[in-house]
């Protein structure tokens, strides 16, 4: 079976902010910190309205093994719990915290020494770290692997989505922390550590290569400049030649995959004891007046971030968490920055208009472009018929929702949405594990 054809699609890069080091935003008047910011169970609050909190103080415990603790991103007072409907349609509770503007850190925070893989897992859990590339999978769960089964730790620096440059800035501005992380992961897992970087980031490649020169077991893999090099399975294939089959995990082929910024934030926690309370994100798009990379407290509302970037130069027609290929539209700019928010993109009304879909002309371009060799046009027919058996045969669950097929389709068919629906139909028709 052929997998991961090298073509992908050539999307416009629009890396307008790659040359700009991030700027730190002043604390907002308040933050709205969701108790569910990634994959896993919602977190359980440990504070009450009226409580005073400091930066880095725990405000919610992980809701389970696949969950993450949450820490206050500002110093101030917990005002109340708010509920809102998130972009996936789930009702999410969030803590509203009024900032005192001081950003006083919790004085009990202290560096954390780590000498074993188990201690690293504990540290990742203690600081509430999740995948910062957008997926939000708890880092502790990824790292909780038997080191004897890990051949490679792959650090994802592909950053293939248009507009987004926050990982690029991590690689350029925090190279020392990144290389320290590479060495630690190599030593604790006795693994080869590879940073995968798209070839359109030559400065990052050069800087990291210079920093690891002569260090055994560390390397940089230059990836093709086509989208989606950052897809986990694509990255694993391009860095190791190994294929993660259907229903399998990276660890099944001896790999752990972490985002570069996740790695650096883990190193920051070990060095300072400060858990994950802020993040660097790219603010860009045709509606944004002054695109930049900004470091903001988690829970800052998008509107505050846009205001810090000079506001809008024209009325936004669409605002996205993330980039235009895999990003998710939000109904308004009142939504908060989450742990997983690597970019917020606001498109003007003209750029936000999607052409009306027309009937499939069976040109096959979607299938030819899919990095996983799926056949979106056939999946579409199975979705129409609600044919779960056919959807299983067509391996719809493999779809990583990268958007290549939608991007290339001359009939402008909403193929990603269709595939999501296909997955839901298949899931509904599949008996739960252990059931009859
Ligand atoms: S690319 Fe679009 S028009 Fe062509 S086969 Fe696929 S769904 Fe049909
Ligand atoms: S969205 Fe799914 S079907 Fe479409 S190209 Fe990506 S992996 Fe293939």
XYZ file of C-alpha atoms and ligand atoms in Angstrom:
452
model
C 0.000 0.000 0.000
C 1.337 3.418 -0.903
C 1.066 6.072 1.747
C 2.006 9.691 2.111
C 2.654 10.656 -1.464
C 5.010 13.612 -1.343
C 2.839 15.978 -3.374
C 0.237 17.224 -0.869
C -0.940 20.654 -1.922
C 0.919 23.885 -2.340
C -0.957 26.358 -0.211
C -0.004 30.028 -0.056
C 2.343 30.289 2.940
C 1.523 33.857 3.996
C 4.104 33.668 6.785
C 3.919 37.443 7.200
C 5.014 37.432 10.826
C 7.949 34.988 10.595
C 10.482 37.792 10.885
C 8.928 39.354 13.971
C 9.901 38.201 17.459
C 6.828 37.884 19.705
C 5.773 40.798 21.871
C 4.258 40.343 25.294
C 0.762 41.772 25.693
C -0.068 43.675 28.897
C -2.427 41.711 31.174
C -6.083 42.076 30.132
C -8.699 43.312 32.615
C -9.961 39.748 32.992
C -9.417 36.260 31.619
C -11.960 33.547 30.894
C -10.211 30.212 31.402
C -12.151 27.210 30.047
C -12.098 24.052 32.149
C -11.926 22.011 28.957
C -9.149 22.992 26.547
C -8.109 19.822 24.810
C -8.725 16.112 24.488
C -9.909 14.465 27.687
C -12.217 15.022 30.610
C -12.958 18.585 31.784
C -10.904 19.774 34.751
C -12.381 20.217 38.228
C -12.072 23.695 39.784
C -10.162 24.027 43.054
C -11.047 27.703 43.632
C -14.261 29.543 44.487
C -15.623 32.933 43.486
C -13.923 35.532 45.684
C -10.629 33.606 46.001
C -7.431 35.537 45.376
C -5.096 33.833 42.904
C -1.517 34.293 41.726
C 0.096 33.553 38.371
C 0.884 29.839 38.220
C -1.441 28.873 41.067
C -3.499 25.762 40.381
C -7.164 26.572 39.798
C -8.398 23.205 38.475
C -7.346 19.570 38.795
C -7.131 17.223 35.825
C -10.468 15.470 35.284
C -8.835 12.078 34.724
C -5.811 10.257 33.305
C -6.423 11.880 29.905
C -6.859 15.397 31.239
C -4.768 18.329 32.378
C -4.561 20.617 35.400
C -5.151 24.335 34.852
C -3.317 27.268 36.440
C -4.195 30.931 36.799
C -2.647 33.043 34.052
C -3.051 36.343 35.946
C -2.993 37.476 39.550
C -6.351 38.723 40.777
C -9.710 37.497 42.020
C -11.902 34.652 40.821
C -15.177 36.321 39.924
C -17.465 33.494 38.832
C -17.948 30.401 36.705
C -19.440 31.033 33.285
C -20.845 28.542 30.819
C -20.637 28.950 27.093
C -21.082 26.867 23.957
C -17.669 26.117 22.482
C -16.779 25.749 18.806
C -17.550 22.013 18.922
C -21.037 22.694 20.260
C -20.178 21.484 23.766
C -21.246 23.408 26.847
C -18.042 24.367 28.627
C -17.577 25.853 32.084
C -14.949 28.553 32.396
C -13.493 30.533 35.307
C -13.715 34.311 34.977
C -10.795 35.919 36.815
C -10.421 39.674 37.243
C -6.776 40.669 36.872
C -5.181 43.040 39.399
C -2.722 44.048 36.682
C 0.267 43.010 38.800
C 0.947 39.538 37.322
C 2.342 38.416 40.692
C 3.768 34.884 40.424
C 3.023 32.193 42.978
C 6.098 32.365 45.287
C 5.986 28.628 45.997
C 6.948 27.737 42.407
C 10.429 26.234 42.135
C 12.551 24.428 39.525
C 11.923 20.722 39.074
C 14.770 18.195 38.786
C 14.161 15.273 36.459
C 16.452 12.259 36.026
C 14.094 9.546 34.734
C 11.420 9.249 32.053
C 8.877 8.588 34.815
C 9.832 11.858 36.528
C 9.448 13.670 33.197
C 5.929 12.256 32.810
C 5.113 13.438 36.344
C 6.474 16.903 35.510
C 4.427 17.131 32.301
C 1.337 16.176 34.290
C 2.123 18.595 37.116
C 2.391 21.598 34.789
C -0.819 20.851 32.865
C 0.987 20.587 29.548
C -0.925 19.568 26.416
C 0.084 19.465 22.759
C 0.495 23.116 21.825
C 0.402 22.526 18.080
C -3.385 22.525 18.196
C -4.419 18.968 19.099
C -4.313 19.405 22.863
C -3.489 15.810 23.802
C -2.031 15.689 27.334
C 1.765 15.566 27.034
C 2.125 13.312 30.085
C 0.071 10.626 28.329
C 2.285 10.813 25.246
C 5.454 10.618 27.309
C 4.203 7.725 29.461
C 5.839 5.145 27.215
C 8.231 2.365 28.110
C 11.581 3.872 27.025
C 12.586 0.435 25.712
C 9.833 0.773 23.079
C 10.833 4.272 21.925
C 13.286 4.503 19.033
C 12.539 8.076 18.017
C 11.265 11.228 19.653
C 10.129 13.488 16.824
C 9.711 17.198 17.454
C 7.208 18.727 15.094
C 8.417 22.055 13.733
C 6.737 21.707 10.341
C 4.207 24.478 10.922
C 2.678 23.956 7.506
C -0.539 25.968 7.986
C -0.690 29.315 6.191
C -0.126 32.412 8.353
C 1.059 30.587 11.513
C 4.637 31.339 12.618
C 4.545 30.896 16.404
C 6.507 27.601 16.262
C 8.983 29.193 13.870
C 9.613 31.893 16.447
C 10.007 29.248 19.170
C 12.710 27.556 17.098
C 14.475 30.844 16.403
C 14.087 32.610 19.758
C 14.215 29.673 22.187
C 16.756 27.448 20.469
C 18.710 26.856 23.666
C 15.661 25.533 25.537
C 14.692 23.414 22.537
C 18.134 21.823 22.298
C 18.164 21.221 26.070
C 14.842 19.429 25.596
C 16.241 17.364 22.729
C 19.158 16.237 24.877
C 16.940 15.397 27.838
C 14.525 13.359 25.711
C 17.427 11.549 23.999
C 18.987 10.632 27.333
C 15.814 9.657 29.218
C 14.386 7.527 26.392
C 17.699 6.372 24.845
C 16.145 7.509 21.572
C 17.135 9.387 18.455
C 15.614 12.873 18.546
C 14.717 14.519 15.246
C 13.225 17.968 14.671
C 11.140 18.000 11.472
C 11.084 21.427 9.809
C 9.615 22.402 6.442
C 12.242 23.598 4.029
C 10.664 27.049 3.860
C 12.201 27.827 7.283
C 15.927 27.752 6.442
C 16.895 30.056 9.323
C 15.389 27.699 11.894
C 17.083 24.697 10.245
C 20.438 26.484 10.258
C 20.179 27.715 13.838
C 19.192 24.371 15.332
C 21.764 22.461 13.264
C 24.482 24.799 14.514
C 23.328 24.321 18.108
C 23.365 20.492 17.921
C 26.523 20.126 15.816
C 28.571 17.165 17.056
C 25.821 15.935 19.398
C 25.113 12.262 18.743
C 21.478 11.230 18.435
C 20.155 14.697 17.584
C 19.291 15.838 14.079
C 17.106 18.054 11.931
C 15.065 16.599 9.084
C 14.206 19.074 6.355
C 10.698 18.313 5.134
C 9.166 19.082 1.729
C 7.465 22.443 1.430
C 4.050 20.987 0.634
C 1.080 20.832 2.978
C 0.469 18.918 5.333
C 3.959 18.061 6.545
C 2.849 18.656 10.145
C 0.310 15.800 10.137
C 1.558 13.310 12.728
C 1.537 10.298 10.422
C 3.094 12.262 7.584
C 5.833 13.567 9.882
C 6.613 10.080 11.187
C 6.837 8.711 7.661
C 9.028 11.525 6.402
C 11.377 11.423 9.409
C 11.649 7.655 9.897
C 10.112 5.868 6.892
C 7.718 4.120 9.319
C 3.981 3.880 8.625
C 1.385 4.231 11.374
C -1.379 1.901 10.218
C -5.104 2.225 10.722
C -6.058 2.177 14.404
C -2.407 2.331 15.448
C -0.534 4.945 17.461
C 2.916 6.480 16.909
C 4.234 4.350 19.772
C 3.249 1.219 17.841
C 6.051 2.138 15.428
C 8.455 3.234 18.173
C 7.792 6.972 18.004
C 6.754 9.751 20.344
C 5.779 13.005 18.593
C 5.837 16.336 20.415
C 5.401 19.845 19.095
C 8.516 22.043 19.373
C 6.735 24.649 21.523
C 5.393 21.923 23.818
C 8.962 20.733 24.330
C 10.193 24.226 25.117
C 7.354 24.883 27.579
C 8.210 21.630 29.359
C 11.814 22.797 29.680
C 10.642 26.169 31.000
C 8.645 24.389 33.695
C 11.652 22.298 34.728
C 13.842 25.409 34.895
C 11.414 27.702 36.731
C 8.485 25.725 38.116
C 6.091 27.993 36.195
C 3.338 25.802 34.692
C 1.577 26.475 31.405
C -0.125 29.862 31.888
C 0.616 31.750 28.687
C 1.241 31.091 25.064
C 2.690 32.651 21.979
C 0.225 32.883 19.122
C 0.192 34.361 15.649
C -2.398 37.058 14.986
C -2.903 37.539 11.277
C -5.368 37.527 8.401
C -6.617 40.062 5.894
C -8.819 41.849 8.464
C -6.041 42.410 11.029
C -4.404 45.818 11.066
C -1.018 44.916 12.562
C -0.268 41.181 12.305
C 2.200 39.961 14.920
C 3.220 37.154 17.217
C 1.963 37.885 20.705
C 2.528 36.257 24.106
C -0.754 36.343 26.013
C -2.141 34.916 29.265
C -4.325 31.856 28.590
C -7.950 32.920 28.827
C -7.395 36.313 27.187
C -10.318 37.075 24.933
C -9.572 37.192 21.221
C -10.951 40.731 21.020
C -8.339 41.949 23.534
C -5.618 40.344 21.420
C -6.940 41.879 18.196
C -7.131 45.281 19.930
C -3.486 44.885 20.936
C -2.751 44.313 17.235
C -4.355 47.623 16.235
C -7.855 46.204 15.798
C -9.414 45.412 12.436
C -8.697 47.266 9.230
C -11.984 45.990 7.834
C -14.959 44.120 9.217
C -13.946 40.459 9.729
C -16.068 37.991 7.776
C -14.593 35.011 9.607
C -12.483 34.546 12.743
C -10.614 31.289 13.218
C -8.888 29.424 16.002
C -5.854 28.338 13.958
C -5.134 28.695 10.258
C -7.380 28.571 7.195
C -6.751 24.874 6.405
C -7.553 23.215 9.743
C -8.745 26.146 11.833
C -12.192 26.311 13.407
C -14.454 29.323 12.960
C -15.680 31.094 16.087
C -18.968 32.978 16.224
C -17.393 36.105 17.730
C -14.163 37.539 19.131
C -15.319 37.093 22.741
C -13.931 33.548 22.735
C -10.825 33.008 24.882
C -7.305 31.992 23.903
C -6.821 28.394 25.035
C -3.756 26.278 25.701
C -4.090 24.933 22.165
C -4.493 28.271 20.380
C -1.405 28.700 18.224
C -3.013 31.392 16.056
C -6.068 33.532 15.661
C -6.801 34.540 12.105
C -9.396 37.110 11.037
C -10.308 37.187 7.343
C -12.083 40.115 5.729
C -15.521 39.588 4.272
C -14.243 39.012 0.737
C -11.737 36.335 1.794
C -14.279 34.660 4.058
C -16.746 33.897 1.271
C -16.724 30.247 0.254
C -17.865 29.502 -3.311
C -21.096 27.530 -3.553
C -20.447 23.792 -4.027
C -21.443 22.226 -7.345
C -21.924 18.525 -8.181
C -18.868 16.258 -8.137
C -17.378 15.879 -11.613
C -15.386 12.782 -10.582
C -12.108 14.316 -11.594
C -10.314 12.340 -8.874
C -8.193 15.277 -7.748
C -9.256 14.826 -4.122
C -8.026 11.232 -4.089
C -4.834 12.097 -5.931
C -4.050 14.781 -3.384
C -4.922 12.967 -0.174
C -1.701 12.142 1.706
C -3.399 9.018 3.080
C -4.756 7.827 -0.283
C -8.374 8.098 0.791
C -11.116 8.640 -1.776
C -13.215 11.587 -0.591
C -15.568 11.452 -3.603
C -16.474 7.843 -2.723
C -16.756 8.700 0.959
C -19.257 11.368 -0.083
C -21.469 8.785 -1.769
C -21.302 6.512 1.295
C -22.200 9.446 3.552
C -25.224 10.228 1.386
C -26.383 6.637 1.738
C -25.413 6.545 5.445
C -23.599 3.310 4.546
C -21.444 2.585 7.604
C -20.060 -0.628 6.093
C -18.824 1.203 3.016
C -17.400 4.024 5.171
C -15.423 1.434 7.119
C -14.113 -0.062 3.868
C -13.136 3.396 2.669
C -11.231 3.927 5.957
C -12.866 7.243 6.731
C -11.518 7.117 10.284
C -7.995 7.572 8.906
C -8.907 11.057 7.649
C -6.827 13.616 9.562
C -9.041 16.491 8.362
C -6.085 18.278 6.789
C -8.279 19.910 4.145
C -6.094 19.098 1.099
C -9.056 17.531 -0.695
C -11.364 20.493 -0.072
C -8.611 22.882 -1.136
C -8.061 21.149 -4.477
C -11.690 20.269 -5.349
C -12.792 22.243 -8.458
C -16.419 21.755 -7.408
C -15.715 23.378 -4.018
C -17.246 20.467 -2.187
C -17.060 20.602 1.635
C -15.130 17.343 1.821
C -13.688 17.750 5.339
C -17.139 18.353 6.814
C -18.428 15.394 4.805
C -15.657 13.171 6.205
C -16.389 14.324 9.744
C -20.002 13.325 9.173
C -18.817 9.990 7.769
C -16.819 9.335 10.936
C -19.874 10.160 13.062
C -22.078 7.778 11.033
C -19.514 5.007 11.400
C -19.089 5.653 15.117
C -22.849 5.564 15.694
C -23.056 2.230 13.868
C -20.102 0.663 15.700
C -20.937 -1.188 18.925
C -18.916 0.031 21.923
C -15.843 -2.025 22.817
C -16.909 -4.971 24.933
C -20.495 -4.677 23.641
C -22.285 -7.182 21.393
S -12.033 16.742 -6.369
Fe -14.174 17.338 -6.065
S -15.084 17.160 -8.097
Fe -13.140 16.044 -8.178
S -13.684 13.906 -7.648
Fe -13.124 14.908 -5.755
S -15.089 15.622 -4.909
Fe -15.428 15.215 -7.074
S -9.031 15.866 4.784
Fe -8.920 13.631 4.962
S -9.585 12.868 2.977
Fe -9.100 15.030 2.717
S -6.973 15.045 2.039
Fe -6.923 15.253 4.279
S -6.740 13.151 5.057
Fe -7.355 13.007 2.902
